[in-house]
Short mmCIF file of C-alpha atoms in Angstrom, two decimals:
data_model
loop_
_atom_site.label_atom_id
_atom_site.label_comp_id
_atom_site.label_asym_id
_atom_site.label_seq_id
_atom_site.Cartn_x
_atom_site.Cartn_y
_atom_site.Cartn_z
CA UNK A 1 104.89 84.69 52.58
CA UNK A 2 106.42 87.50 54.81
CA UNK A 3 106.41 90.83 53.06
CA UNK A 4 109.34 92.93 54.04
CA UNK A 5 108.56 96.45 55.41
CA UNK A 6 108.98 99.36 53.31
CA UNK A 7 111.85 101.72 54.39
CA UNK A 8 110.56 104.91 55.56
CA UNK A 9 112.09 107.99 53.28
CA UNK A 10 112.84 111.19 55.30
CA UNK A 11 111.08 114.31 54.15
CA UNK A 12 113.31 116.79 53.29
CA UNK A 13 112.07 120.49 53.84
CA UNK A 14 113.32 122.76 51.28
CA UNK A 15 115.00 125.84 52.14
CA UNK A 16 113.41 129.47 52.69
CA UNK A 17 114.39 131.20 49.38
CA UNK A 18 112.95 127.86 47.96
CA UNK A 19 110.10 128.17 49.61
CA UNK A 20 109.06 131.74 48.04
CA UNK A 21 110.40 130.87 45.17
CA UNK A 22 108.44 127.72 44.43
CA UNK A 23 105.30 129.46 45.47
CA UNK A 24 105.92 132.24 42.66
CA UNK A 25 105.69 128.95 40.51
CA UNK A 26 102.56 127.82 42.00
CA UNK A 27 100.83 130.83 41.29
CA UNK A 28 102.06 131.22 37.67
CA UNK A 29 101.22 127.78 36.63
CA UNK A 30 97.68 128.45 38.11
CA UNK A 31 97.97 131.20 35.93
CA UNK A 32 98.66 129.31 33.42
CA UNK A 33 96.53 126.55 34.63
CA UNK A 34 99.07 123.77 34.88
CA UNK A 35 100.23 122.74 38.29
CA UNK A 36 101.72 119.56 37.40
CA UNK A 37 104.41 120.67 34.94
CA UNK A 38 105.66 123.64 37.83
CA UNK A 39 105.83 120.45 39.90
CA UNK A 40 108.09 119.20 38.19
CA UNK A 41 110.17 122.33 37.15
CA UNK A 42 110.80 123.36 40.86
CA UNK A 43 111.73 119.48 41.59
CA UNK A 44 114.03 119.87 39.09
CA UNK A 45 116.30 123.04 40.61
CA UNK A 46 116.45 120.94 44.04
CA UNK A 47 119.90 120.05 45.62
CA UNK A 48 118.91 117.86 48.12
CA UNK A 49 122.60 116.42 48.67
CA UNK A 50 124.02 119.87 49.09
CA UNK A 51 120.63 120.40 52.08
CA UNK A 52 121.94 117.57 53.52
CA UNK A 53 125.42 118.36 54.18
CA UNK A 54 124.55 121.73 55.49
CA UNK A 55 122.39 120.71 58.07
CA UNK A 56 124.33 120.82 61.57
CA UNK A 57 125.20 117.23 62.99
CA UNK A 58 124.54 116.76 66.58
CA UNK A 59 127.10 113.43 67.44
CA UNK A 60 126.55 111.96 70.81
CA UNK A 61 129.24 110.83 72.84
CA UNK A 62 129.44 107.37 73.36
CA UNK A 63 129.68 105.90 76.95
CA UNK A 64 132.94 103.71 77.22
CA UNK A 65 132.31 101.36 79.59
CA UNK A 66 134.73 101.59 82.84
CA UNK A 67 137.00 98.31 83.15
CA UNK A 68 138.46 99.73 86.20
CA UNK A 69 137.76 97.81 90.08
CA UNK A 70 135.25 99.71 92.21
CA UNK A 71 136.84 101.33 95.27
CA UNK A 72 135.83 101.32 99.09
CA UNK A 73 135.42 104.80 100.34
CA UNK A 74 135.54 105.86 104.19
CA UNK A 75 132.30 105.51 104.75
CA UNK A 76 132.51 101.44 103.73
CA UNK A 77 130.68 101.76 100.97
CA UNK A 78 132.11 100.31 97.68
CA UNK A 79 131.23 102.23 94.74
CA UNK A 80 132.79 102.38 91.03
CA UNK A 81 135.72 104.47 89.91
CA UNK A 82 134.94 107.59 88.53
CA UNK A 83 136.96 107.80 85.42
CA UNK A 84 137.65 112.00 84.81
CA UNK A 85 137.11 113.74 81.28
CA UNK A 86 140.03 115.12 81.39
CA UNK A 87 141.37 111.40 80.70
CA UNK A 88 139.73 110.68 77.45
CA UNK A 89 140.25 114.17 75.92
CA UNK A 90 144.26 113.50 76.16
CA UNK A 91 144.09 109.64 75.22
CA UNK A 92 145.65 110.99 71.52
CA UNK A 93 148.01 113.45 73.25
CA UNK A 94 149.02 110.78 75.51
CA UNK A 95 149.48 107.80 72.81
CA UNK A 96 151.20 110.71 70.63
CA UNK A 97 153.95 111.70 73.38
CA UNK A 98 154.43 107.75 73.97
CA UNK A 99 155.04 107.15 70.13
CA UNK A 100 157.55 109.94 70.09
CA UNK A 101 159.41 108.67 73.57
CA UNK A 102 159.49 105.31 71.87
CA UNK A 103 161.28 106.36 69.33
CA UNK A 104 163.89 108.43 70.83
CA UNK A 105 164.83 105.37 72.87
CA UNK A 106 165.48 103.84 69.32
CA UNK A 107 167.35 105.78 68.66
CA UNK A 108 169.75 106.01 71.56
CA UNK A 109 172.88 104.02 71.79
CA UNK A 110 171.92 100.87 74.12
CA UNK A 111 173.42 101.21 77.52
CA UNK A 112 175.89 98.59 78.61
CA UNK A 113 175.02 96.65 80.89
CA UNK A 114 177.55 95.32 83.42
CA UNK A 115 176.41 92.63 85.19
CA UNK A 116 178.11 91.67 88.74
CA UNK A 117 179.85 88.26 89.35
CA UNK A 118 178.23 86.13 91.19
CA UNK A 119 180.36 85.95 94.70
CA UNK A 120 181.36 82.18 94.36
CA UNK A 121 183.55 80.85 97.30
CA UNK A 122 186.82 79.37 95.79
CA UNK A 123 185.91 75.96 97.02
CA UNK A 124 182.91 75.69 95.23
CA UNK A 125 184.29 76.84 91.81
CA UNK A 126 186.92 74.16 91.96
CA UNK A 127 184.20 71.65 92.87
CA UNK A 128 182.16 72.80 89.47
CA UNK A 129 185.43 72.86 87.30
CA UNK A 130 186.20 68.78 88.37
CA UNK A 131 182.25 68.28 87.56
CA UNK A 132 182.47 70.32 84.47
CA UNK A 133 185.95 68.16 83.14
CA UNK A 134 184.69 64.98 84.06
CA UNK A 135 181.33 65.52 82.36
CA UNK A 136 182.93 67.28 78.84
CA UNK A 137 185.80 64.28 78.88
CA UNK A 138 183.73 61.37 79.27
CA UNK A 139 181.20 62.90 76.70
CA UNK A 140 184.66 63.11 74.42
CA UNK A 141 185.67 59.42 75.13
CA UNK A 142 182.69 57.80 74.46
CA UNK A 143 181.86 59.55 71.13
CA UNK A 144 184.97 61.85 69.57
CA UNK A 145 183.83 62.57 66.62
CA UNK A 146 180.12 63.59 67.92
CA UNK A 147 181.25 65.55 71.07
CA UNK A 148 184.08 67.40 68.56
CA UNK A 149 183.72 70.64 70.45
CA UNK A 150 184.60 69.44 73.68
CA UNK A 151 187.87 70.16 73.36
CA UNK A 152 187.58 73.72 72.80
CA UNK A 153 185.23 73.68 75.97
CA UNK A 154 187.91 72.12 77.74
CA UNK A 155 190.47 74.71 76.82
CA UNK A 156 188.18 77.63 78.02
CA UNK A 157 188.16 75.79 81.63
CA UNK A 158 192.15 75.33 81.67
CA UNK A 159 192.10 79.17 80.78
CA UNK A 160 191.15 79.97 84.12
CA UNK A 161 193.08 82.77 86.21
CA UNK A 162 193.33 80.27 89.64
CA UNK A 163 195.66 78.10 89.16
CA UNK A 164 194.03 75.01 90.84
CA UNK A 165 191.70 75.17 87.89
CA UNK A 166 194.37 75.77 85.47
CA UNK A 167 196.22 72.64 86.67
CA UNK A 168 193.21 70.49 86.24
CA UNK A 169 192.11 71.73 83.24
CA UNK A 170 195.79 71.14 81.91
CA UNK A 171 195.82 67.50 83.23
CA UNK A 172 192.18 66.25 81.51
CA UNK A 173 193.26 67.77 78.26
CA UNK A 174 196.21 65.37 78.54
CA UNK A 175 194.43 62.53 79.30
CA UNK A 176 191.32 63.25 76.73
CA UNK A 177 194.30 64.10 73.86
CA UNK A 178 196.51 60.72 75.08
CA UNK A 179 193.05 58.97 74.29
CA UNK A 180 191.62 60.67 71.12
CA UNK A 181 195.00 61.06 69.00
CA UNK A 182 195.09 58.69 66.04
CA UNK A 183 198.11 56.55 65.23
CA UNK A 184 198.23 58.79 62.29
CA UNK A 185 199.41 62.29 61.11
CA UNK A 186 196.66 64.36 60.21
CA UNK A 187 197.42 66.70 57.24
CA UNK A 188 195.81 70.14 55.97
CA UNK A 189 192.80 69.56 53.34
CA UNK A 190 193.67 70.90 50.09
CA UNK A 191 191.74 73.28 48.28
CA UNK A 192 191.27 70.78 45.53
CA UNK A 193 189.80 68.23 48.20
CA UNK A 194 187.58 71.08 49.69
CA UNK A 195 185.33 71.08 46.82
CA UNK A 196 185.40 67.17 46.03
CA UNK A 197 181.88 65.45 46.42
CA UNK A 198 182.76 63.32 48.87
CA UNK A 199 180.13 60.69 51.06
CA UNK A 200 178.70 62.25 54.75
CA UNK A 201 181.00 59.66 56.94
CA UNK A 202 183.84 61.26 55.16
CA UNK A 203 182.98 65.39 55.41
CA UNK A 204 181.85 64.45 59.07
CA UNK A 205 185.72 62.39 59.60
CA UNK A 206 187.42 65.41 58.36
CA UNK A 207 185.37 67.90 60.16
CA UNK A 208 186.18 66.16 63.33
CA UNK A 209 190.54 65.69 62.30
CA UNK A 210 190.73 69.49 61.55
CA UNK A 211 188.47 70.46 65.13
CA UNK A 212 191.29 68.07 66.80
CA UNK A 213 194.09 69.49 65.19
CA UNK A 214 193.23 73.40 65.88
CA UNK A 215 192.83 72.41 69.59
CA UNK A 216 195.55 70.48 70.03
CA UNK A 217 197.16 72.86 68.77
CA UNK A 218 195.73 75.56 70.94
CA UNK A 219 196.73 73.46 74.07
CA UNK A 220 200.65 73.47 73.15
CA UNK A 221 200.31 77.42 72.61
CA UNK A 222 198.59 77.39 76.76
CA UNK A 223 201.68 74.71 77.92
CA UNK A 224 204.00 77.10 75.90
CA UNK A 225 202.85 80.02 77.95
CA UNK A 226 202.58 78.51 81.59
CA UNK A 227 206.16 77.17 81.10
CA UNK A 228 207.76 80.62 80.50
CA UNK A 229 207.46 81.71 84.58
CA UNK A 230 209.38 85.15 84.29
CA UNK A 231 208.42 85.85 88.48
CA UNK A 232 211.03 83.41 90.31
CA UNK A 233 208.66 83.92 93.41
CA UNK A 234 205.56 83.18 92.25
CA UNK A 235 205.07 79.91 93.90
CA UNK A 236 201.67 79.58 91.89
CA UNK A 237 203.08 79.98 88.85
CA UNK A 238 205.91 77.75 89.39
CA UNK A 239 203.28 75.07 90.33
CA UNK A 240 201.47 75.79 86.91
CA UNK A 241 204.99 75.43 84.74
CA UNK A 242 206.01 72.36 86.31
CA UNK A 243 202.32 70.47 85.62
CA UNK A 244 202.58 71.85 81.98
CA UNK A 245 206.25 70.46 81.55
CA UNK A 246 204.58 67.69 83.10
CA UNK A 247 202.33 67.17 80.02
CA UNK A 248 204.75 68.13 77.59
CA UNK A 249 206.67 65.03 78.06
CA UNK A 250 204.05 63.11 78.32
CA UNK A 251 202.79 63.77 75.05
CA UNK A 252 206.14 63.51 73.40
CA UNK A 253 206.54 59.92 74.84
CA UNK A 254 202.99 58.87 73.97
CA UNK A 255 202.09 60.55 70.61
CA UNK A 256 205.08 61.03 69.32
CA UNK A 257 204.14 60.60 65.48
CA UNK A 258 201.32 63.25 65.83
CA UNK A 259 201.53 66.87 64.44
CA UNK A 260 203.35 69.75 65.86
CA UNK A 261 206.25 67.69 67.60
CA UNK A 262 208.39 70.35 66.86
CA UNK A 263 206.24 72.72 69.27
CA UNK A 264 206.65 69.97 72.17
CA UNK A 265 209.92 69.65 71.15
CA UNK A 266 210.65 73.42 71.83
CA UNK A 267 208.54 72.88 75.24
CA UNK A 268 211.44 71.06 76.70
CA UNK A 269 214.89 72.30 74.72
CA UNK A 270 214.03 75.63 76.08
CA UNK A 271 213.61 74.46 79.89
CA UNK A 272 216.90 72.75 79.03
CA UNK A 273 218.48 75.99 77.92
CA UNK A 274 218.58 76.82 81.48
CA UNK A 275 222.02 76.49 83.45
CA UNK A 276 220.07 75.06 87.07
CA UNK A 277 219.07 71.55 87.35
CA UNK A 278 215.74 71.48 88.96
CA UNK A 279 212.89 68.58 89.46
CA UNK A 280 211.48 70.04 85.92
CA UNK A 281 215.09 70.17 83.66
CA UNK A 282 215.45 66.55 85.05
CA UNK A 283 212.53 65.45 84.01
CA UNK A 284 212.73 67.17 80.79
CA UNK A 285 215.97 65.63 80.29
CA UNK A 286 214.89 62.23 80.77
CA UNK A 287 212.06 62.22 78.34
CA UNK A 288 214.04 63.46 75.37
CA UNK A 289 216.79 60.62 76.48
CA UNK A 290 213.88 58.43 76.13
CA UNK A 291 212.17 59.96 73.20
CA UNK A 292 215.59 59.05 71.36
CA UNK A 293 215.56 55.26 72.52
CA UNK A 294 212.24 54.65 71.65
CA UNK A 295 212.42 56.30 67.80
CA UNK A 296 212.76 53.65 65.06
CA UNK A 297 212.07 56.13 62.33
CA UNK A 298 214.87 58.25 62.04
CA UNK A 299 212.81 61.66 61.77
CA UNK A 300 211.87 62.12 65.09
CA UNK A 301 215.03 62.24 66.68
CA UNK A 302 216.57 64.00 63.77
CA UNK A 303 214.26 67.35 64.76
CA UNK A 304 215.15 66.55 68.02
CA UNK A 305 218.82 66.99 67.19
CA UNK A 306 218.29 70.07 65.16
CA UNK A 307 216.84 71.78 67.91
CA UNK A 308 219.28 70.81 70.72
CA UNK A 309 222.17 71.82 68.13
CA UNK A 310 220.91 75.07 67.53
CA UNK A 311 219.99 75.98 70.91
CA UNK A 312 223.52 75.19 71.73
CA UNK A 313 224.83 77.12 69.20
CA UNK A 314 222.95 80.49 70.26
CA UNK A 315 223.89 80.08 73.76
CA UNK A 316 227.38 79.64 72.11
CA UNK A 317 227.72 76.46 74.06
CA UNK A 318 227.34 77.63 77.59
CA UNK A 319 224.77 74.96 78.54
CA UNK A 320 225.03 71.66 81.13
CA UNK A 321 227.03 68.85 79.87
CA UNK A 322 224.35 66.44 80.45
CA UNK A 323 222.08 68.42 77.21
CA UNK A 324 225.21 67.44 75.25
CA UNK A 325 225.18 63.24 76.47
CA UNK A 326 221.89 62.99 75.60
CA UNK A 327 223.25 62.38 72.28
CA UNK A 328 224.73 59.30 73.36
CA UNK A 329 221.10 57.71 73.60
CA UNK A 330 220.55 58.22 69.76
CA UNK A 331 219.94 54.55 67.79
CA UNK A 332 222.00 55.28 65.19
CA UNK A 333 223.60 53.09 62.51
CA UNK A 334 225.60 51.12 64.82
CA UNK A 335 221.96 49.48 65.58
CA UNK A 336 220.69 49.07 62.10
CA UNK A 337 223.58 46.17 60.67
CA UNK A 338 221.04 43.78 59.52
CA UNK A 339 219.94 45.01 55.94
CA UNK A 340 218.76 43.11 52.94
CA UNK A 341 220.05 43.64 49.34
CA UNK A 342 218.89 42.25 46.00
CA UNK A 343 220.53 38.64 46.28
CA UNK A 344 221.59 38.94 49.92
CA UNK A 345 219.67 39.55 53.27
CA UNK A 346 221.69 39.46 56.44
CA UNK A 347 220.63 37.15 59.13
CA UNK A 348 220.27 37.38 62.60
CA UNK A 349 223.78 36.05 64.56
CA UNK A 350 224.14 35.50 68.65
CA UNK A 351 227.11 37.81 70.24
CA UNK A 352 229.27 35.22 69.30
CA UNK A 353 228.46 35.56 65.33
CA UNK A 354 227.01 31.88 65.14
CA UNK A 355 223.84 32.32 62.97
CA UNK A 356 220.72 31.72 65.06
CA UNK A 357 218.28 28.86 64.22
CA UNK A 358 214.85 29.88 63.66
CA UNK A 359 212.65 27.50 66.24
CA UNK A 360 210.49 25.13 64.80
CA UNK A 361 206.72 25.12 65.19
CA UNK A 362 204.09 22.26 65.56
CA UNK A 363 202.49 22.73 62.14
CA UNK A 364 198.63 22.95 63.24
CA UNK A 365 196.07 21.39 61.45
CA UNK A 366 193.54 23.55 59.62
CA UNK A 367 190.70 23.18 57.44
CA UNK A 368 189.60 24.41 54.04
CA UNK A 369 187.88 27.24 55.44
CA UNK A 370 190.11 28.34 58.15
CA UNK A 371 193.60 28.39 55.43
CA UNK A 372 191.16 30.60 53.16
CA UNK A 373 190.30 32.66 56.06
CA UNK A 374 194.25 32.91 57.18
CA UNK A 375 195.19 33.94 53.91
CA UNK A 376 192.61 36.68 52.99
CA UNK A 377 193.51 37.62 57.46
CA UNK A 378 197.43 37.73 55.71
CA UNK A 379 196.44 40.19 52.90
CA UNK A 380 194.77 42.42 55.41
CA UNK A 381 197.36 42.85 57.40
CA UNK A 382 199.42 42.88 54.13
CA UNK A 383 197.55 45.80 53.24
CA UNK A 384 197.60 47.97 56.76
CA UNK A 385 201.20 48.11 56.86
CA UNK A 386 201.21 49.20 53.08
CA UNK A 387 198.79 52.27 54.44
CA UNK A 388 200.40 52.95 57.44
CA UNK A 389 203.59 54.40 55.02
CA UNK A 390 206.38 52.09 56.74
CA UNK A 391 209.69 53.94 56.94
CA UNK A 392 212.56 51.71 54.22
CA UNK A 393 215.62 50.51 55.73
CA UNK A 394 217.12 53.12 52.93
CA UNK A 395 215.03 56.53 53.78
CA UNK A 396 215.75 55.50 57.73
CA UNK A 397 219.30 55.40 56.89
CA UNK A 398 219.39 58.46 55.36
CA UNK A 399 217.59 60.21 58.22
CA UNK A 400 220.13 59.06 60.57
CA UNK A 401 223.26 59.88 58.53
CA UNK A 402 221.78 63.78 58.63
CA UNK A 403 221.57 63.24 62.70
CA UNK A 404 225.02 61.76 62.59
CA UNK A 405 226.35 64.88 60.26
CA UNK A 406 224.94 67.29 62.99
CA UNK A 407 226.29 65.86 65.87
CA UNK A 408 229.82 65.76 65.10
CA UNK A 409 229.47 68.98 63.57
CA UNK A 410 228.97 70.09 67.31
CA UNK A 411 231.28 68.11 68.59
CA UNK A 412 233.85 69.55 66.17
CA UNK A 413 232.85 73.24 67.16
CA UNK A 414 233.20 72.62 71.00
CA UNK A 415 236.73 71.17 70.07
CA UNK A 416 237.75 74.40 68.34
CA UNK A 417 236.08 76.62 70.87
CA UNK A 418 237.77 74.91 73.82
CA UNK A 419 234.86 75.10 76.21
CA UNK A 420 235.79 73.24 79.49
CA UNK A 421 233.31 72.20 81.36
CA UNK A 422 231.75 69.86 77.51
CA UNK A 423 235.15 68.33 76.75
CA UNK A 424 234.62 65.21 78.93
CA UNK A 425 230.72 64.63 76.87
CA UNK A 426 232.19 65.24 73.62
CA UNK A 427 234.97 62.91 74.07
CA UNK A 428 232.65 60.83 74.89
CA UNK A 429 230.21 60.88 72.23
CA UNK A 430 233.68 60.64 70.14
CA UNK A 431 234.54 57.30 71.28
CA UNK A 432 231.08 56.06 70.72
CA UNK A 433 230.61 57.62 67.30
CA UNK A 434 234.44 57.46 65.64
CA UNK A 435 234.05 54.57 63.56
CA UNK A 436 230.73 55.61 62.02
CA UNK A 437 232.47 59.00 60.51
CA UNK A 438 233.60 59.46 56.79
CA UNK A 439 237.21 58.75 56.60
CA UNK A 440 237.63 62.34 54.73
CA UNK A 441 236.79 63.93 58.47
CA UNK A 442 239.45 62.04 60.16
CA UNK A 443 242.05 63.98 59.58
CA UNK A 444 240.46 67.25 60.78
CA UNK A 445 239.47 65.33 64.13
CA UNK A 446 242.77 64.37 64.82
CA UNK A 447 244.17 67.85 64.08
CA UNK A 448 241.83 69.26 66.41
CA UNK A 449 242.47 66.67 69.11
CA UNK A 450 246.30 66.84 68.56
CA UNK A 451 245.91 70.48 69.27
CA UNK A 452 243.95 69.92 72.04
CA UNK A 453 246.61 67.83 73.61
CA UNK A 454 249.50 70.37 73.00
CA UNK A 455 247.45 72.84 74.86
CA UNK A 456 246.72 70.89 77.78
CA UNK A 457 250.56 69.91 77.87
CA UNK A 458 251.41 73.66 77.65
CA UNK A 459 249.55 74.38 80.30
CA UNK A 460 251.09 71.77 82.34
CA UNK A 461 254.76 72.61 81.49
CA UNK A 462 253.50 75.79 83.11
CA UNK A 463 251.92 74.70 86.34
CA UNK A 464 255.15 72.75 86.69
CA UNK A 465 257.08 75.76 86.18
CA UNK A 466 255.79 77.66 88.33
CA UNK A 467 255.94 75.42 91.32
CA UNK A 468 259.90 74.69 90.73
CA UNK A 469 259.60 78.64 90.67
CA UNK A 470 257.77 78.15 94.22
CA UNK A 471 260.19 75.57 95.17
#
C-alpha cells in the first residue's frame, strides 16, 4: 500500500508587536504557572489571513517563448530575433487602439465601390450573346415549365445598348415565344383560387402560365419601344424598328388567340398611321390583310377594326387609302350562309346551287375491341372541343355584325367629309358590303351619295365653264 506524503504546512512568523506581546503572556502564565492555557489564549488573537495578505508578493515574469524566424546577421551568423520590451508592455495598448479603429470603421458609411468594365472587343461580346441565347433557348424548349425564368434572362440580353445584340436577342425571344405559347388564353388567378388547396402539378402549371405571361408581356413593351424611332438618321435604330415590326407580325399571324393582341395590334396600326410607304408599312399592311383572312372567330378582327377605325378617326382621315381596303379582306357574313336551325340545317351546294353528294366510303371492317376503342377515341375528341370553348355560329355572327356596324360607320363619315384621295376605297368597300346593310341605312347612303354626285357635277359645269370662258 503506497502512503501518500503529508503536505508540508508553512510556518507562519507572527508579527513584532505579537511577538512582545505574547512573551508578556509567557511570563504571566509562568507566573501563574500555566503555560498551556496562554498557549492557547495568544493562538486565539492570531489573524493569520490578514499576515498573509500583507506580506509583499514578488511575481516573476514569465518567459513567452519567441515564435518569430531567426535572422542572419552580417557576420553570417544566424541567430534568433530579439523580441524588445517595449513590445509586450503595449500588447493591451495596442489590442485597445485596434478595438477602437475597428469600430469606427463600423461605423462609417461603406464606400462604393465602382468596379471598371472589363474592355471586351465588340466581336467577342456578340460571340457570347449568340452562346448565351442558344444555351437559355434550348434549356426553354426542352423543359418550359422547369427553365420558367429563361425568359426573363432572355429579355435582359435583348436589353442590350448595341444593337446587333438587341436584334438577336429580339429574334430568339420570337422563336422561344412562337414555340412555348399554348393554344390557349391564359387568364389572371383569382384571389379565391390563390388560396385553394390545390395538387403540386397544378401550383407548379400556374406558376409557370403567370412567369410566361409577365414576360411576354415585357417583350411587347421592348418591340413597342424599338418601333417608335424618333431620329430619322439613325441608321441603327432604324435597323432595330424594322426587326421588331418584324416580330410583331409574326406573332400576330402565329399566336393570334394569345393574350395582349391588342398590344400587337397597336404595334402595327401605329406604323400604319404613317403617310410613307416603306419596306416596314408594307409589311405591316400585309399581315393585318392576312390576320383578317385567316380569323374564323369573329373577335379578332373585330379589335382589329376598332383600332384601325379609331386611328382613322384621330388623324381625321388623312391616312393611305390602302389602311382603308384592308377592310375588304374581312370574312364577313357573306362567308358564313350555311347555318343550321332547329328543324333545318343548310347543306353544302356547288356554284351552280346543285346540292353536293357526300362520297361514299369502303366501310372497314373492325373488331369488338377496336369499335370500343373508336368510340371511347370519339368521346375524347368529343370532349376537347367542348374545352377548347368553340365559338357558336350565333356569338360569331354577332361579332361580325359589330365589325360590319363600324365599317360603314367610316365609310359614311368619309362620305360626309368629302376626303379625296379615300373615295375610290370606300366606294369600293360599298359595292362589296351594300347588300349586307340594314335597309333603315339605305336611305341615308343614297342621300349622301346623291350629294356626292351633285357636287362632282357642279364642279364639272364649272371646269366646263371656264374653258368656253377660255375659248
Amino acid at each position: 500500500m503506497v502512503v501518500a506524503p503529508v503536505a508540508k504546512r508553512r510556518r507562519l512568523s507572527p508579527t513584532e508587536g505579537a511577538i512582545w506581546k505574547s512573551s508578556l503572556e509567557i511570563l504571566e502564565a509562568k507566573n501563574n504557572g500555566s503555560i498551556q492555557e496562554a498557549f492557547f489564549q495568544r493562538a486565539a488573537g492570531w489573524n493569520l489571513e490578514q499576515d498573509y495578505e500583507q506580506r509583499p508578493r514578488h511575481q516573476e515574469r514569465k518567459n513567452k517563448e519567441n515564435m518569430r524566424l531567426p535572422i542572419k546577421t552580417a557576420e553570417g551568423r544566424i541567430e534568433p530575433l530579439q523580441v524588445g520590451e517595449f513590445e509586450e508592455e503595449d500588447a493591451e495598448s495596442r489590442l485597445e487602439s485596434e478595438n477602437e479603429d475597428t469600430v469606427e470603421l463600423q461605423n462609417r458609411k461603406p464606400l462604393e465601390v465602382v468596379e471598371e468594365a472589363p474592355n471586351v472587343p465588340l466581336r467577342q461580346q456578340i460571340l457570347d450573346a449568340k452562346e448565351e441565347l442558344a444555351r437559355i433557348a434550348s434549356h426553354i424548349n426542352e423543359d418550359p415549365e422547369e427553365h420558367a425564368g429563361g425568359f426573363r434572362a432572355l429579355g435582359q440580353i435583348a436589353a442590350s445598348p448595341y444593337p446587333t445584340i438587341k436584334k438577336l436577342g429580339l429574334a430568339t425571344q420570337l422563336a422561344v415565344y412562337k414555340d412555348a405559347i399554348p393554344g390557349y388564353r391564359i387568364r389572371p388567378i383569382a384571389e379565391a383560387d390563390q388560396t385553394e388547396k390545390v395538387s403540386k402539378d397544378v401550383r407548379r402549371l400556374r406558376a409557370y402560365e403567370q412567369s410566361l405571361v409577365s414576360a411576354y408581356q415585357a417583350y411587347l413593351k421592348d418591340l413597342s419601344q424599338c418601333t417608335n424611332v424618333r431620329s430619322k438618321n439613325d441608321d441603327a435604330s432604324a435597323s432595330v424598328a424594322t426587326v421588331a415590326l418584324s416580330c410583331a407580325c409574326a406573332l400576330l399571324l402565329a399566336v393570334p388567340h394569345f393574350n395582349f393582341r391588342g398590344e400587337v395590334l397597336k404595334i402595327l396600326i401605329t406604323k400604319l398611321s404613317s403617310r410613307k410607304r416603306d419596306p416596314d408599312f408594307v409589311k405591316c399592311l400585309e399581315a393585318i390583310e392576312t390576320f383578317f383572312r385567316n380569323d374564323e372567330d369573329g373577335t379578332p378582327s373585330l379589335d382589329a377594326v376598332s383600332l384601325i377605325t379609331r386611328m382613322m378617326k384621330a388623324r381625321n382621315y388623312q391616312v393611305d387609302e390602302s389602311v382603308l381596303n384592308t377592310l375588304l379582306n374581312l370574312r364577313l357574313l357573306s362567308e358564313f350562309s350555311s347555318k343550321a336551325s332547329q328543324n333545318h340545317v343548310d347543306k353544302p351546294s356547288d356554284e351552280n346551287g346543285t346540292m353536293v353528294k357526300k362520297p361514299k366510303f369502303k366501310k372497314e371492317f373492325r373488331t369488338k375491341k377496336q369499335r370500343k376503342i373508336m368510340k371511347e377515341r370519339k368521346e375524347v375528341e368529343k370532349e376537347f372541343k367542348e374545352a377548347d370553348a368553340i365559338v357558336s355560329h350565333e356569338q360569331r355572327d354577332k361579332m361580325q355584325a359589330e365589325t360590319l356596324k363600324l365599317v360603314f360607320v367610316t365609310y359614311f363619315r368619309i362620305l360626309k367629309a368629302r376626303i379625296p384621295h379615300l373615295m375610290g376605297a370606300v366606294l369600293e368597300g360599298l359595292a362589296k358590303y351594300a347588300h349586307l346593310i340594314n335597309q333603315d341605312f339605305f336611305g341615308d347612303l343614297l342621300e349622301a351619295l346623291k350629294d356626292l354626285i351633285n357636287d362632282a357635277e357642279a364642279v364639272s359645269d364649272q371646269d366646263d365653264e371656264r374653258d368656253d370662258a377660255d375659248s
